[in-house]
Amino acid sequence: MDSQSSQSSQASHSPHTFQVDLRGLVDLLSHHLYSSPKVYLRELLQNAVDAVTARRAEQPDAPARVRIHTADGCLRVEDTGVGLTEADVHTLLATIGRSSKRADGIQAARSDFLGQFGIGLLACFLVAERIRVVSRSARTPQAPPVEWTACDDGSYTVRTLPQEEHREPGTTVHLVARPGAAEWLAPHKVLELARDFGSLLPYDVTVDGEAVAELPAPWDREHPSPAARRVALGRHCHGLFGFTPLDTIDLSVPLAGLRGVAYVLPTAVSPAQRARHRVHLKGMLLTERAEQLLPDWAFFVRCVLDTDSLRPTASREALYEDETLAAVREALGERIRAWLRDLAAGDPERLQAFLRVHHLGVRSLARHDGEMLRTMLPWLPFETTDGELSLEEFAQRHPVVHFTRSVEEFRQVAPIAAAQGIGVVNGGYTYDCELVEALPSVRPGTVVAELDADTVTAHLDSVDPVEELALSDFLAAARAVLDPLDCDVALRAFHPVSVPALHFDDRAAQHERERAEAEAQADELWAGILGSLRGGAPRARLVLNHLNPLVRRIGSLKEAGLIGTAVQSLYGQALLMAQRPLRPADSALLNQAFIGLLEWATHEEGGR
């Protein structure tokens, strides 16, 4: 290889430095990383608090103050923190992504700091075109104060200042609002943001002389009585979330340095609605939209808490999903379980008030948690043929706990089953079917069975054989009419008398009908496979009520056409009462019956 080629190869492998377009980076921050320009104040507070923390790690008696001043579209933030030398400024402020917490042996104390990513002052470019920082180091008191001025075009200047210009250690940040961003530096807005972000900060923070922190935290304050504490927390909840809680749950996970409170919503919410919680990290508000803090089943509470161990994402506006968060989520879920157990054991009235609103959340929990099912079983209400009861009460009354899988089926059979002494639970609501089926696991010996047509029909009274024989021609005609619909006809006597007919269609019958329909539409090979799956040909059943006067009159008809129209009408009415989806064949039959009745009515009218 010649000398020129060697030089070219070395040049192509020489390292290069990324060129950062600061304007583009600021646009990226404002539109993709941060949810709002308001985070600029959080970053300023965070840097100030971290600087104070760093100084106190070395000088425990050092002052811990952060002063924010507003005036004429300008903002000034002063802290009594560790400060910077000129070398620190070049190393830390001028290098994007570098964090001061990594320097000078402070890594060991890193858990005391809020910041994790060193993006820091860049967020200020969301509201300002220029940032001016004046700082004096507490570690190197003899070093002169230094000024760092940066513009959003990526340029910056650094100069030292006379000793008397910044006498005390610490840092002051100056911002001037960019056009269109003055509202973010307005006094009332700065105070609002400072209180929102810094209400739990452990240091003396003020905005134009007004205190920001409100310590101790609301859940740690002393109150004359538990009732007074609930009232105070209720006011706190209303101020944060806009509702007065049904109850409050204290949260504590010492290993995660977590303290806070969960507020129980006073109104029902959908389980699919993602709950959003307020999370403070070492006193600084991290996010008010934390969604993964609690198990999915605990959608009936909103939390506010402070922690020192959960990790934030890069934007510091959400929680990082890791093993620590998973452990905290499990611990908080257990705390809510314990609260429910305590209510069940000692305050049934409050538990009932809670269940009236949030029984769905408890059902969601109980179906996966045997302990919670055992705890809540005496309290969870279910719709049954005996009225609203718990499964425990219902199982004590009935040797077999029958249930339906749909609300429509329960609505149809409930009056008849109740009259015949059959106990039925409506399993059509969310989670109820699964809970009923899980009943034997927590109540050994309980028999649970899905209600089917044979069970109901077997409990209905038989008709006198002589009377049924007299109606044999009518029943044969009725069966012939409904046979193409895979529906049998039976005659029974049952209450209430006002119900002329019942339509029963259990799962086996539905499955067989779907198989037959698929077989009819399939090619020869697939039809043969489906035909081999044919079962015992279970069919739906139309049960006529011999006690109903209309059925008696229809049974006395002699004209075949009129019998067919009447039976079709009874079938259609039973389907509608059961609120079952109509197949095309069912709809055609209903239309045919309607037209037949109109023809019969107009024919009768014309013959008079």
Coordinates of C-alpha atoms in Angstrom, one line a residue:
M1 CA 0.0 0.0 0.0
D2 CA 1.5 3.4 -1.0
S3 CA 1.9 6.3 1.3
Q4 CA -1.1 8.3 -0.1
S5 CA -3.4 5.3 0.3
S6 CA -2.2 4.8 3.9
Q7 CA -2.9 8.4 4.7
S8 CA -6.3 8.2 3.1
S9 CA -7.2 5.1 5.2
Q10 CA -6.0 6.7 8.4
A11 CA -8.1 9.8 7.7
S12 CA -11.2 7.8 7.0
H13 CA -10.9 6.0 10.4
S14 CA -10.1 9.0 12.4
P15 CA -12.7 9.9 15.1
H16 CA -15.1 12.8 14.5
T17 CA -17.3 14.7 16.9
F18 CA -21.1 15.0 16.5
Q19 CA -22.2 18.4 15.5
V20 CA -25.4 19.4 17.5
D21 CA -27.9 21.7 16.0
L22 CA -29.2 23.3 19.3
R23 CA -32.2 24.8 17.7
G24 CA -33.2 21.4 16.4
L25 CA -32.6 19.8 19.7
V26 CA -34.7 22.4 21.5
D27 CA -37.5 21.7 19.0
L28 CA -37.1 18.0 19.7
L29 CA -37.4 18.6 23.4
S30 CA -40.4 20.8 23.2
H31 CA -42.4 18.6 20.8
H32 CA -41.4 15.1 21.7
L33 CA -39.6 14.7 25.0
Y34 CA -41.5 17.2 27.2
S35 CA -45.2 17.5 27.4
S36 CA -45.2 21.2 28.0
P37 CA -42.9 24.2 28.3
K38 CA -43.8 24.4 32.0
V39 CA -41.0 21.8 32.7
Y40 CA -38.4 24.5 32.4
L41 CA -39.2 25.6 36.0
R42 CA -39.0 22.0 37.2
E43 CA -35.5 21.8 35.7
L44 CA -34.4 25.1 37.3
L45 CA -35.8 23.9 40.7
Q46 CA -34.2 20.5 40.2
N47 CA -30.8 22.0 39.5
A48 CA -31.0 24.3 42.4
V49 CA -32.1 21.6 44.9
D50 CA -29.4 19.2 43.6
A51 CA -26.8 21.9 44.1
V52 CA -27.9 22.6 47.6
T53 CA -27.9 18.8 48.3
A54 CA -24.4 18.5 46.9
R55 CA -23.1 21.3 49.2
R56 CA -24.8 19.9 52.3
A57 CA -23.2 16.5 51.6
E58 CA -19.9 18.2 52.3
Q59 CA -21.0 21.1 54.5
P60 CA -24.0 19.9 56.6
D61 CA -24.6 23.4 58.1
A62 CA -24.6 25.2 54.8
P63 CA -27.8 27.3 54.1
A64 CA -30.5 25.5 52.0
R65 CA -32.3 28.3 50.2
V66 CA -33.8 28.7 46.7
R67 CA -35.1 32.1 45.8
I68 CA -37.1 32.8 42.6
H69 CA -37.7 36.3 41.5
T70 CA -39.9 37.5 38.6
A71 CA -40.1 41.0 37.0
D72 CA -40.9 42.4 33.5
G73 CA -40.7 39.1 31.6
C74 CA -37.5 38.1 33.4
L75 CA -36.8 35.3 35.8
R76 CA -34.0 34.9 38.3
V77 CA -33.3 31.8 40.3
E78 CA -30.8 31.9 43.2
D79 CA -29.6 29.0 45.2
T80 CA -27.1 28.5 48.0
G81 CA -25.7 25.3 46.4
V82 CA -22.3 23.9 45.7
G83 CA -21.6 26.3 42.8
L84 CA -19.2 26.0 39.9
T85 CA -15.7 27.0 38.9
E86 CA -14.7 28.1 35.4
A87 CA -13.5 24.6 34.7
D88 CA -16.8 23.1 35.9
V89 CA -18.7 25.4 33.6
H90 CA -16.7 24.2 30.5
T91 CA -17.0 20.6 31.6
L92 CA -20.6 20.5 32.7
L93 CA -22.7 23.3 31.2
A94 CA -21.2 23.3 27.8
T95 CA -21.5 19.5 27.2
I96 CA -25.0 18.3 26.4
G97 CA -25.8 15.1 28.4
R98 CA -23.1 15.6 31.1
S99 CA -24.4 15.5 34.6
S100 CA -22.7 17.4 37.5
K101 CA -23.7 14.6 39.8
R102 CA -21.1 12.4 38.1
A103 CA -18.2 14.6 39.0
D104 CA -15.9 15.1 41.9
G105 CA -16.7 11.9 43.8
I106 CA -20.4 12.6 44.3
Q107 CA -21.4 9.4 42.5
A108 CA -21.7 7.6 45.9
A109 CA -24.3 10.1 47.0
R110 CA -26.2 9.9 43.8
S111 CA -29.4 8.7 45.4
D112 CA -29.8 12.1 47.0
F113 CA -30.2 13.9 43.7
L114 CA -33.2 14.4 41.5
G115 CA -31.5 14.7 38.2
Q116 CA -30.4 11.6 36.2
F117 CA -29.8 12.7 32.7
G118 CA -27.9 16.0 32.6
I119 CA -30.2 17.6 30.1
G120 CA -30.7 20.4 32.7
L121 CA -30.7 23.9 31.4
L122 CA -31.6 23.0 27.9
A123 CA -35.2 22.9 28.9
C124 CA -35.0 26.7 29.6
F125 CA -34.7 27.3 25.9
L126 CA -38.3 26.3 25.6
V127 CA -39.2 29.7 27.0
A128 CA -36.0 31.8 26.7
E129 CA -33.7 32.7 23.8
R130 CA -30.7 33.2 26.2
I131 CA -29.6 31.7 29.5
R132 CA -27.2 33.5 31.8
V133 CA -25.7 31.6 34.7
V134 CA -23.5 33.3 37.4
S135 CA -21.9 30.9 39.9
R136 CA -19.3 30.7 42.7
S137 CA -17.9 27.4 43.9
A138 CA -18.3 26.4 47.6
R139 CA -15.6 23.7 47.1
T140 CA -13.1 26.2 45.8
P141 CA -13.9 29.4 47.7
Q142 CA -10.8 31.3 46.4
A143 CA -11.9 30.8 42.8
P144 CA -13.5 33.9 41.2
P145 CA -17.2 33.8 40.3
V146 CA -17.9 32.8 36.7
E147 CA -20.5 33.8 34.1
W148 CA -21.8 31.5 31.4
T149 CA -24.1 32.9 28.8
A150 CA -25.7 30.7 26.1
C151 CA -27.9 31.4 23.2
D152 CA -30.3 29.0 21.5
D153 CA -28.2 29.1 18.3
G154 CA -25.6 26.9 20.1
S155 CA -23.1 29.6 21.0
Y156 CA -21.9 30.4 24.5
T157 CA -19.4 32.6 26.3
V158 CA -17.6 32.2 29.6
R159 CA -15.9 34.9 31.6
T160 CA -14.7 35.4 35.2
L161 CA -16.2 38.2 37.3
P162 CA -14.7 40.4 40.0
Q163 CA -14.7 38.8 43.5
E164 CA -17.3 41.3 44.8
E165 CA -19.9 40.6 42.1
H166 CA -21.0 37.3 43.5
R167 CA -19.7 37.1 47.1
E168 CA -21.5 34.0 48.4
P169 CA -21.2 30.4 47.1
G170 CA -24.1 29.3 44.9
T171 CA -25.6 29.9 41.5
T172 CA -28.0 32.4 39.9
V173 CA -29.8 31.7 36.7
H174 CA -31.2 34.6 34.6
L175 CA -33.8 34.1 31.9
V176 CA -35.5 36.6 29.5
A177 CA -38.7 35.4 27.9
R178 CA -38.5 34.7 24.2
P179 CA -41.3 36.2 22.0
G180 CA -44.6 34.5 22.6
A181 CA -43.4 32.8 25.9
A182 CA -43.8 35.7 28.3
E183 CA -46.8 34.0 30.0
W184 CA -44.5 31.2 31.3
L185 CA -42.4 33.8 33.2
A186 CA -45.4 35.8 34.6
P187 CA -45.4 36.0 38.4
H188 CA -48.6 34.1 39.0
K189 CA -47.7 31.4 36.5
V190 CA -44.2 30.9 38.1
L191 CA -45.7 30.7 41.6
E192 CA -48.4 28.2 40.4
L193 CA -45.7 26.0 38.7
A194 CA -43.3 26.2 41.7
R195 CA -46.0 25.2 44.1
D196 CA -47.1 22.4 41.8
F197 CA -43.6 21.0 41.3
G198 CA -42.1 21.8 44.7
S199 CA -44.8 21.5 47.3
L200 CA -42.9 18.6 49.0
L201 CA -39.4 19.9 48.6
P202 CA -37.4 19.7 51.9
Y203 CA -35.7 23.1 51.4
D204 CA -36.7 26.8 51.9
V205 CA -38.0 27.7 48.4
T206 CA -39.9 31.0 47.7
V207 CA -41.3 32.9 44.7
D208 CA -41.2 36.6 45.2
G209 CA -41.1 36.0 48.9
E210 CA -44.0 33.5 49.0
A211 CA -43.2 30.0 50.3
V212 CA -43.6 27.1 47.9
A213 CA -43.2 24.0 50.1
E214 CA -46.1 22.8 52.3
L215 CA -44.4 20.5 54.7
P216 CA -45.0 18.1 56.3
A217 CA -46.8 16.2 53.5
P218 CA -50.6 16.1 53.9
W219 CA -50.5 12.4 54.9
D220 CA -47.8 13.0 57.6
R221 CA -49.5 15.9 59.3
E222 CA -50.9 15.6 62.9
H223 CA -54.7 15.9 63.4
P224 CA -56.8 15.9 66.5
S225 CA -58.8 12.9 65.4
P226 CA -59.1 10.4 62.5
A227 CA -62.3 12.1 61.3
A228 CA -60.4 15.5 61.2
R229 CA -57.6 13.8 59.2
R230 CA -60.1 12.4 56.7
V231 CA -61.6 15.8 56.2
A232 CA -58.2 17.4 55.7
L233 CA -57.2 14.7 53.2
G234 CA -60.5 15.1 51.5
R235 CA -59.8 18.8 50.9
H236 CA -56.3 17.9 49.7
C237 CA -57.8 15.4 47.2
H238 CA -60.4 17.9 46.0
G239 CA -57.6 20.4 45.4
L240 CA -55.5 17.9 43.4
F241 CA -58.0 15.8 41.6
G242 CA -61.3 17.7 41.8
F243 CA -63.4 15.2 43.8
T244 CA -64.1 14.4 47.4
P245 CA -63.0 10.8 48.1
L246 CA -65.2 8.1 49.3
D247 CA -62.4 7.0 51.6
T248 CA -58.6 7.3 51.9
I249 CA -55.9 4.6 52.1
D250 CA -52.5 5.2 53.6
L251 CA -49.6 4.0 51.4
S252 CA -46.2 3.1 52.8
V253 CA -43.4 1.0 51.3
P254 CA -40.4 1.7 53.5
L255 CA -37.9 -0.2 51.4
A256 CA -38.7 2.1 48.5
G257 CA -38.8 5.2 50.6
L258 CA -42.4 5.6 49.6
R259 CA -45.1 7.4 51.5
G260 CA -48.5 8.7 50.3
V261 CA -52.2 8.2 50.1
A262 CA -54.7 6.6 47.8
Y263 CA -58.1 8.4 47.3
V264 CA -61.1 6.2 46.6
L265 CA -63.2 7.6 43.8
P266 CA -66.8 8.5 44.8
T267 CA -68.2 7.5 41.4
A268 CA -67.8 4.4 39.3
V269 CA -65.3 4.4 36.4
S270 CA -64.6 1.9 33.6
P271 CA -62.0 -0.7 34.3
A272 CA -60.5 0.2 30.9
Q273 CA -59.9 3.8 31.9
R274 CA -56.3 4.2 32.8
A275 CA -55.8 5.7 36.3
R276 CA -53.4 8.6 36.5
H277 CA -51.5 9.2 39.7
R278 CA -49.2 12.0 41.1
V279 CA -45.7 10.9 41.9
H280 CA -43.1 13.0 43.6
L281 CA -39.4 12.0 43.5
K282 CA -37.6 13.2 46.6
G283 CA -40.1 15.9 47.0
M284 CA -40.2 17.1 43.4
L285 CA -43.3 16.4 41.3
L286 CA -42.2 13.9 38.7
T287 CA -45.6 13.3 37.0
E288 CA -49.3 13.7 37.5
R289 CA -50.0 11.0 34.9
A290 CA -48.3 7.9 36.2
E291 CA -50.4 5.0 34.8
Q292 CA -48.4 1.9 35.8
L293 CA -48.1 2.6 39.5
L294 CA -50.9 0.2 40.7
P295 CA -52.3 -3.1 39.4
D296 CA -54.9 -2.8 36.7
W297 CA -57.6 -4.0 39.0
A298 CA -57.1 -1.0 41.3
F299 CA -58.7 1.5 38.9
F300 CA -61.0 2.8 41.6
V301 CA -58.3 4.9 43.4
R302 CA -56.1 7.9 42.6
C303 CA -52.8 8.1 44.4
V304 CA -50.4 10.9 45.4
L305 CA -47.1 9.9 46.9
D306 CA -43.4 10.7 47.4
T307 CA -40.6 8.2 46.8
D308 CA -36.8 8.2 46.7
S309 CA -36.1 5.1 44.7
L310 CA -38.3 4.8 41.6
R311 CA -36.5 5.7 38.4
P312 CA -37.8 8.4 36.0
T313 CA -37.7 8.2 32.3
A314 CA -35.5 10.5 30.2
S315 CA -38.2 13.3 30.2
R316 CA -38.7 12.9 34.0
E317 CA -42.4 12.8 33.3
A318 CA -43.1 9.1 33.8
L319 CA -41.8 6.1 35.7
Y320 CA -39.3 3.7 34.3
E321 CA -40.6 0.1 34.2
D322 CA -38.1 -2.0 36.1
E323 CA -38.0 -4.6 39.0
T324 CA -38.3 -1.8 41.6
L325 CA -41.5 -0.4 40.1
A326 CA -42.9 -4.0 39.8
A327 CA -42.2 -4.6 43.5
V328 CA -43.7 -1.3 44.5
R329 CA -46.8 -2.0 42.4
E330 CA -47.3 -5.4 44.1
A331 CA -46.8 -3.8 47.6
L332 CA -49.3 -1.1 46.9
G333 CA -51.8 -3.6 45.6
E334 CA -51.4 -5.6 48.8
R335 CA -52.0 -2.5 50.8
I336 CA -55.3 -1.9 49.0
R337 CA -56.2 -5.6 49.6
A338 CA -55.5 -5.1 53.3
W339 CA -57.8 -2.1 53.4
L340 CA -60.6 -4.1 51.9
R341 CA -60.0 -6.9 54.4
D342 CA -60.0 -4.4 57.3
L343 CA -63.4 -2.9 56.0
A344 CA -64.9 -6.4 55.8
A345 CA -63.8 -7.2 59.3
G346 CA -64.5 -4.0 61.1
D347 CA -66.6 -1.5 59.1
P348 CA -69.2 -3.3 57.0
E349 CA -71.2 -0.1 56.4
R350 CA -68.3 1.6 54.7
L351 CA -67.6 -1.6 52.8
Q352 CA -71.1 -1.7 51.5
A353 CA -70.9 2.0 50.5
F354 CA -67.7 1.2 48.6
L355 CA -69.1 -1.9 46.9
R356 CA -72.2 0.0 45.7
V357 CA -69.9 2.1 43.7
H358 CA -66.9 -0.1 42.9
H359 CA -68.0 -3.7 43.0
L360 CA -66.7 -4.2 39.5
G361 CA -63.1 -3.5 40.6
V362 CA -63.4 -5.9 43.5
R363 CA -64.9 -8.6 41.2
S364 CA -61.9 -8.1 38.9
L365 CA -59.5 -8.6 41.9
A366 CA -61.5 -11.5 43.4
R367 CA -61.5 -13.6 40.2
H368 CA -57.7 -13.8 40.2
D369 CA -57.2 -13.8 44.0
G370 CA -58.5 -16.6 46.1
E371 CA -57.9 -14.8 49.3
M372 CA -59.9 -11.8 48.2
L373 CA -62.7 -14.0 46.9
R374 CA -62.9 -15.6 50.3
T375 CA -62.8 -12.2 52.0
M376 CA -65.4 -10.6 49.7
L377 CA -67.7 -13.5 49.1
P378 CA -70.0 -12.6 51.9
W379 CA -70.3 -9.0 50.6
L380 CA -70.3 -9.0 46.8
P381 CA -73.8 -8.7 45.5
F382 CA -75.2 -10.9 42.7
E383 CA -78.5 -10.8 40.9
T384 CA -80.3 -14.0 41.6
T385 CA -83.8 -15.4 41.4
D386 CA -84.0 -14.8 45.2
G387 CA -83.1 -11.1 44.7
E388 CA -79.7 -9.5 45.3
L389 CA -77.6 -11.8 47.5
S390 CA -74.0 -12.7 48.0
L391 CA -72.9 -16.1 46.7
E392 CA -72.5 -17.3 50.3
E393 CA -76.1 -16.6 51.2
F394 CA -77.4 -18.0 47.9
A395 CA -75.4 -21.2 48.3
Q396 CA -76.8 -21.7 51.8
R397 CA -80.3 -21.6 50.3
H398 CA -79.9 -23.9 47.2
P399 CA -78.1 -27.3 47.0
V400 CA -77.2 -26.5 43.4
V401 CA -76.1 -23.1 42.3
H402 CA -77.3 -22.7 38.7
F403 CA -76.1 -19.8 36.6
T404 CA -76.7 -18.3 33.2
R405 CA -74.0 -16.9 31.0
S406 CA -76.1 -14.0 29.6
V407 CA -78.3 -11.4 31.1
E408 CA -80.9 -12.1 28.4
E409 CA -81.2 -15.7 29.3
F410 CA -81.5 -14.9 33.0
R411 CA -84.3 -12.4 32.3
Q412 CA -86.2 -15.0 30.4
V413 CA -85.9 -17.9 32.9
A414 CA -85.8 -16.0 36.2
P415 CA -89.6 -15.8 36.7
I416 CA -90.2 -19.4 35.7
A417 CA -87.2 -20.8 37.7
A418 CA -88.2 -18.8 40.8
A419 CA -91.7 -20.2 40.5
Q420 CA -90.3 -23.8 40.3
G421 CA -87.9 -23.3 43.1
I422 CA -84.7 -23.4 40.9
G423 CA -82.0 -21.1 42.2
V424 CA -80.3 -19.2 39.4
V425 CA -77.5 -16.6 39.5
N426 CA -77.2 -14.1 36.7
G427 CA -73.7 -14.6 35.4
G428 CA -74.1 -12.3 32.4
Y429 CA -72.4 -9.3 34.0
T430 CA -68.7 -8.7 33.8
Y431 CA -66.7 -11.2 35.8
D432 CA -69.8 -12.7 37.5
C433 CA -69.7 -16.0 35.5
E434 CA -66.1 -16.6 36.4
L435 CA -66.7 -15.8 40.1
V436 CA -69.7 -18.3 40.3
E437 CA -67.6 -21.0 38.6
A438 CA -64.8 -20.3 41.2
L439 CA -67.2 -20.7 44.1
P440 CA -66.4 -24.4 44.8
S441 CA -62.7 -23.6 45.2
V442 CA -63.4 -21.4 48.2
R443 CA -66.5 -23.2 49.4
P444 CA -65.8 -26.9 49.1
G445 CA -68.8 -29.1 48.5
T446 CA -70.8 -26.4 46.6
V447 CA -72.3 -27.7 43.4
V448 CA -72.3 -25.2 40.5
A449 CA -73.9 -25.9 37.2
E450 CA -74.8 -23.9 34.1
L451 CA -78.5 -23.7 33.6
D452 CA -79.7 -25.7 30.6
A453 CA -83.0 -26.4 28.9
D454 CA -83.3 -29.9 30.3
T455 CA -82.9 -28.6 33.9
V456 CA -85.7 -26.0 33.5
T457 CA -88.0 -28.3 31.5
A458 CA -87.6 -31.1 34.1
H459 CA -88.8 -28.7 36.8
L460 CA -91.9 -27.7 34.9
D461 CA -95.2 -29.5 35.5
S462 CA -96.2 -32.1 33.1
V463 CA -99.6 -31.8 31.4
D464 CA -102.2 -34.5 32.1
P465 CA -101.7 -37.3 29.5
V466 CA -105.3 -37.2 28.4
E467 CA -105.2 -33.5 27.7
E468 CA -101.8 -33.8 25.9
L469 CA -103.2 -36.6 23.8
A470 CA -106.1 -34.5 22.8
L471 CA -103.6 -31.9 21.5
S472 CA -101.4 -34.4 19.7
D473 CA -102.5 -33.2 16.2
F474 CA -101.8 -29.6 17.2
L475 CA -98.4 -30.5 18.6
A476 CA -97.5 -32.5 15.5
A477 CA -98.3 -29.5 13.3
A478 CA -96.3 -27.2 15.6
R479 CA -93.3 -29.5 15.4
A480 CA -93.5 -29.6 11.6
V481 CA -93.5 -25.8 11.4
L482 CA -90.4 -25.4 13.6
D483 CA -88.5 -28.5 12.5
P484 CA -86.7 -26.6 9.7
L485 CA -85.4 -24.2 12.4
D486 CA -83.9 -27.1 14.5
C487 CA -86.4 -26.4 17.2
D488 CA -88.5 -29.0 19.1
V489 CA -91.9 -28.2 20.8
A490 CA -92.9 -29.4 24.3
L491 CA -96.0 -28.8 26.3
R492 CA -95.8 -28.0 30.0
A493 CA -97.7 -26.2 32.7
F494 CA -95.9 -23.4 34.6
H495 CA -96.1 -20.1 36.2
P496 CA -96.4 -17.2 35.6
V497 CA -99.5 -17.9 33.5
S498 CA -99.0 -14.7 31.6
V499 CA -96.0 -16.3 29.7
P500 CA -97.3 -18.2 26.7
A501 CA -94.0 -19.8 25.6
L502 CA -90.3 -20.1 26.5
H503 CA -87.5 -20.6 24.1
F504 CA -84.5 -22.6 25.4
D505 CA -81.3 -22.8 23.5
D506 CA -78.4 -24.2 25.4
R507 CA -74.8 -24.1 24.3
A508 CA -74.9 -27.7 22.9
A509 CA -77.8 -26.7 20.7
Q510 CA -76.1 -23.5 19.5
H511 CA -72.9 -25.4 18.7
E512 CA -74.7 -28.1 16.8
R513 CA -76.6 -25.5 14.8
E514 CA -73.5 -23.6 13.9
R515 CA -71.8 -26.8 12.9
A516 CA -74.7 -27.7 10.6
E517 CA -74.7 -24.3 9.0
A518 CA -71.0 -24.5 8.4
E519 CA -71.3 -28.0 7.0
A520 CA -74.0 -26.8 4.6
Q521 CA -71.7 -24.0 3.2
A522 CA -68.5 -26.1 3.1
D523 CA -66.9 -28.0 0.3
E524 CA -67.1 -31.8 0.1
L525 CA -63.9 -32.5 2.1
W526 CA -64.6 -30.0 4.8
A527 CA -68.3 -31.0 5.0
G528 CA -67.2 -34.5 5.6
I529 CA -65.0 -33.4 8.5
L530 CA -67.7 -31.3 10.0
G531 CA -70.2 -34.2 9.6
S532 CA -67.9 -36.4 11.6
L533 CA -68.1 -34.0 14.5
R534 CA -71.9 -34.2 14.6
G535 CA -73.1 -34.8 18.1
G536 CA -76.3 -36.2 19.5
A537 CA -78.2 -33.5 17.5
P538 CA -79.2 -31.3 20.5
R539 CA -81.9 -28.9 19.4
A540 CA -83.5 -25.7 20.7
R541 CA -86.8 -26.1 22.4
L542 CA -90.0 -24.1 22.4
V543 CA -92.0 -24.9 25.6
L544 CA -95.7 -24.0 25.4
N545 CA -97.5 -23.0 28.6
H546 CA -100.7 -25.1 28.9
L547 CA -101.9 -22.8 31.6
N548 CA -101.9 -19.7 29.3
P549 CA -105.3 -18.9 27.9
L550 CA -103.9 -17.9 24.5
V551 CA -102.0 -21.2 24.1
R552 CA -105.3 -23.1 25.0
R553 CA -107.2 -21.2 22.2
I554 CA -104.4 -21.8 19.7
G555 CA -104.4 -25.5 20.6
S556 CA -108.1 -25.7 19.7
L557 CA -107.5 -24.5 16.1
K558 CA -108.2 -26.9 13.3
E559 CA -107.0 -25.1 10.2
A560 CA -103.4 -26.1 9.4
G561 CA -102.4 -22.8 7.9
L562 CA -103.7 -20.8 10.9
I563 CA -102.0 -23.2 13.3
G564 CA -98.7 -22.6 11.5
T565 CA -99.1 -18.9 11.7
A566 CA -99.9 -19.0 15.4
V567 CA -97.0 -21.2 16.2
Q568 CA -94.6 -19.0 14.2
S569 CA -95.9 -16.0 16.2
L570 CA -95.4 -17.8 19.5
Y571 CA -91.8 -18.7 18.4
G572 CA -91.0 -15.2 17.4
Q573 CA -92.5 -13.7 20.6
A574 CA -90.4 -16.1 22.7
L575 CA -87.2 -15.2 20.8
L576 CA -87.9 -11.5 21.3
M577 CA -88.6 -12.0 25.0
A578 CA -85.3 -13.9 25.3
Q579 CA -83.6 -11.0 23.4
R580 CA -81.7 -13.5 21.3
P581 CA -80.0 -12.5 18.1
L582 CA -82.2 -13.4 15.1
R583 CA -80.8 -15.5 12.3
P584 CA -81.9 -14.8 8.8
A585 CA -84.3 -17.8 9.0
D586 CA -85.8 -16.4 12.2
S587 CA -86.4 -13.0 10.7
A588 CA -88.0 -14.6 7.6
L589 CA -90.3 -16.6 9.9
L590 CA -91.3 -13.5 11.8
N591 CA -92.1 -11.7 8.6
Q592 CA -94.1 -14.7 7.4
A593 CA -96.1 -14.9 10.6
F594 CA -96.8 -11.1 10.6
I595 CA -98.1 -11.3 7.0
G596 CA -100.1 -14.4 7.8
L597 CA -101.8 -12.7 10.8
L598 CA -102.6 -9.6 8.6
E599 CA -104.1 -11.8 5.9
W600 CA -106.1 -13.7 8.5
A601 CA -107.3 -10.5 10.2
T602 CA -108.3 -8.8 6.9
H603 CA -109.9 -12.1 5.6
E604 CA -112.0 -12.3 8.8
E605 CA -113.0 -8.7 8.5
G606 CA -114.0 -9.1 4.9
G607 CA -116.1 -12.1 5.6
R608 CA -118.2 -10.4 8.3

